[in-house]
């Protein structure tokens, strides 16, 4: 593998900006901070933390991430408008290393229909926006939205204008996921050859996955001369998503013989990042997803199993350990004490305060009484659930449900609402319906249930259930998770976790986003 600096591909993660544009993927400030910290731990070069002008909430996320993150560059998106750029500059001010990423569309269709601007006016806007951004930072990225449907000569002029105005990174997005790998790679070769000052900037790829080509196109862009890839964890993003970071990173690492480039990503952190993004967004990862799917390293057929036992390389082109997948281990039992539990939490990367530790330990003991074998996954689910549901305005105190195959179900629920206990008994068509109705009655609200999802944390009928609930109210979407060995209790905890976030969002009365970018 080459370690020359000119062969290094920078990883620009846009999970928190383009990724959050996936319908339903909204994240809270705390969740974004957690993800940003994980991205930093992975060695991501640039974290696109949001679109500062879009809302007060977005601004605050970018600002707090800029304050917290020390080893990655923190970036905010901005349209080619002075107000957008001022807001982005303000948000990244606390960053040790901050970037402004400004963009404008350059394809004939977008210029005419969306912007209603003549090409010369677009060139002026590029010059003004990039020069303005340079007043705040030396690190300015400019993107030609819909670059792959832009006329070649106009693209050269636009890139030339941006670099002259001071852009240090030039991004040529395949905004609509239309290009083929050959075309996308050739676009970089052509631009780099025909723009006289191209050597003054780093070129970047940004690919959407509408035809399933985002990763192939990103790699073709690198072969064509790009040295930055924009991507998201699990490939989440607008429509069919963006290029998946775990796939581009592992493709470059595994096939360094064919693609002699390297990244600074700590690949053993990939699995953790994938699980975190999936948990926070409620988007489960398909089993056969490359690198991070549950079956990515599973060998089902006898011939394959036999081969892998003899020599892993027979059917494994990379090891599960290289992406942070460790064998499921039997961890603790009924007799494990506080010290063993504390050690396990440390190994799993948790640092809990005293109260949270005591609550988690109590729940672990309760779980161990009911469940024979406790795995790492059980501990992760339990701690994530406890952290998400404690110290909130709404809490489940007690829940009893009764259901039968031949009649309605009933839920008897006690909740703590702002420190006051309230109780109700409500009917429903099934136990989950009854519990959700009971919560709505006690909280006195009626949000739209967008998603209800259940999965088993481990194998066996005594496995904990992990539930995700997505709620929507007045254009605000939130996700909540809950885990418990009783599936209906897990569902209730997930609903209440989402409801708590909705209350926080209501309090902050964030204005709706003013604009979305591809
Ligand atoms: O897809 C796209 O064109 C974008 C730009 C705003 C970079 O996301
Ligand atoms: Zn995009």
XYZ file of N, CA, C and O and ligand atoms in Angstrom, residues 12 14 17-18 21 48 51 77-79 101-105 110 114 141-147 171-177 206-208 230 238-239 242 516-518, ligand 1:
172
model
N -14.396 12.620 3.761
C -15.289 13.725 4.137
C -16.624 13.070 4.450
O -17.281 12.531 3.558
N -20.479 13.026 5.460
C -21.652 13.910 5.448
C -22.906 13.223 6.025
O -24.032 13.580 5.719
N -25.221 15.692 7.540
C -25.848 16.692 6.665
C -26.628 15.999 5.547
O -27.836 15.886 5.599
N -25.936 15.426 4.550
C -26.669 14.748 3.475
C -27.375 13.504 4.036
O -28.495 13.171 3.627
N -30.600 14.089 5.548
C -31.667 14.417 4.589
C -32.469 13.182 4.145
O -33.419 13.313 3.383
N -18.889 16.977 7.903
C -19.874 18.003 7.523
C -20.993 17.920 8.566
O -21.806 16.991 8.568
N -26.060 22.249 8.030
C -26.324 23.326 7.076
C -26.766 24.496 7.959
O -27.949 24.636 8.270
N -22.332 23.487 5.478
C -22.756 23.763 4.108
C -23.369 25.164 4.042
O -23.913 25.661 5.028
N -23.270 25.802 2.874
C -23.875 27.131 2.664
C -24.188 27.281 1.182
O -23.378 26.884 0.335
N -25.368 27.841 0.866
C -25.635 28.152 -0.540
C -24.769 29.337 -0.957
O -24.095 29.954 -0.117
N -18.343 25.121 3.157
C -18.619 24.382 1.920
C -19.778 25.092 1.215
O -20.906 25.032 1.680
N -19.471 25.787 0.142
C -20.532 26.521 -0.554
C -20.780 25.892 -1.932
O -19.866 25.337 -2.539
N -22.030 25.953 -2.374
C -22.361 25.265 -3.627
C -23.380 26.067 -4.435
O -24.118 26.883 -3.905
N -23.355 25.799 -5.749
C -24.407 26.316 -6.630
C -24.528 25.344 -7.803
O -23.542 24.697 -8.186
N -25.734 25.249 -8.356
C -25.937 24.315 -9.468
C -25.344 24.876 -10.755
O -25.396 26.088 -11.000
N -30.734 22.856 -14.067
C -30.839 23.475 -12.736
C -30.735 24.996 -12.816
O -31.446 25.709 -12.117
N -34.369 25.810 -11.796
C -34.336 25.972 -10.342
C -33.844 27.361 -9.949
O -34.489 28.078 -9.205
N -14.475 24.947 0.481
C -14.816 23.956 -0.548
C -15.945 24.521 -1.397
O -16.891 25.107 -0.884
N -15.821 24.317 -2.695
C -16.903 24.738 -3.598
C -17.416 23.523 -4.364
O -16.633 22.709 -4.853
N -18.752 23.405 -4.459
C -19.365 22.287 -5.193
C -20.190 22.776 -6.363
O -20.981 23.723 -6.227
N -20.031 22.072 -7.480
C -20.847 22.323 -8.673
C -22.011 21.344 -8.622
O -21.892 20.200 -9.083
N -23.127 21.770 -8.023
C -24.257 20.841 -7.907
C -24.691 20.375 -9.297
O -24.730 21.164 -10.241
N -24.978 19.098 -9.425
C -25.364 18.474 -10.700
C -24.227 18.558 -11.735
O -24.472 18.694 -12.939
N -23.000 18.432 -11.243
C -21.827 18.543 -12.128
C -21.880 17.548 -13.282
O -21.453 17.857 -14.403
N -15.500 20.137 -5.447
C -16.314 18.930 -5.421
C -17.201 18.886 -6.660
O -17.838 19.891 -6.999
N -17.225 17.728 -7.340
C -18.021 17.600 -8.568
C -19.082 16.506 -8.351
O -18.884 15.346 -8.725
N -20.200 16.861 -7.738
C -21.171 15.835 -7.341
C -21.940 15.211 -8.506
O -22.276 15.888 -9.477
N -22.227 13.931 -8.310
C -23.208 13.265 -9.161
C -24.518 13.332 -8.371
O -24.971 12.348 -7.784
N -25.086 14.518 -8.357
C -26.213 14.844 -7.479
C -27.400 13.903 -7.669
O -28.096 13.571 -6.715
N -27.643 13.483 -8.913
C -28.827 12.659 -9.172
C -28.481 11.183 -9.396
O -29.327 10.398 -9.803
N -27.235 10.813 -9.128
C -26.834 9.407 -9.240
C -26.989 8.857 -10.646
O -27.425 7.715 -10.835
N -18.589 13.152 -4.844
C -19.808 13.177 -4.023
C -20.869 12.448 -4.852
O -21.396 13.011 -5.813
N -21.131 11.195 -4.522
C -21.978 10.387 -5.407
C -23.230 9.887 -4.707
O -23.169 9.371 -3.595
N -24.343 10.020 -5.415
C -25.615 9.471 -4.923
C -25.864 8.125 -5.582
O -25.350 7.831 -6.662
N -16.623 12.048 -0.523
C -17.704 12.435 0.385
C -18.638 11.234 0.512
O -19.048 10.641 -0.496
N -30.062 11.329 1.004
C -31.168 11.707 0.120
C -31.520 10.551 -0.851
O -30.618 9.920 -1.406
N -32.768 10.267 -1.026
C -33.286 9.199 -1.913
C -32.595 7.835 -1.651
O -32.706 7.287 -0.575
N -26.100 8.020 -0.233
C -24.782 8.465 -0.708
C -23.841 7.265 -0.743
O -24.198 6.182 -0.274
N -33.463 22.392 1.131
C -32.726 21.131 1.178
C -31.719 21.125 0.048
O -31.946 21.725 -0.991
N -30.596 20.511 0.252
C -29.591 20.384 -0.802
C -29.414 18.922 -1.110
O -29.616 18.075 -0.253
N -29.053 18.618 -2.417
C -28.873 17.207 -2.784
C -27.825 16.611 -1.947
O -27.546 15.508 -1.809
O -25.600 16.083 -3.992
C -25.177 17.243 -4.005
O -24.991 17.856 -5.052
C -24.920 17.879 -2.718
C -24.224 19.190 -2.755
C -24.902 20.192 -1.904
C -22.793 19.000 -2.373
O -25.206 17.349 -1.681
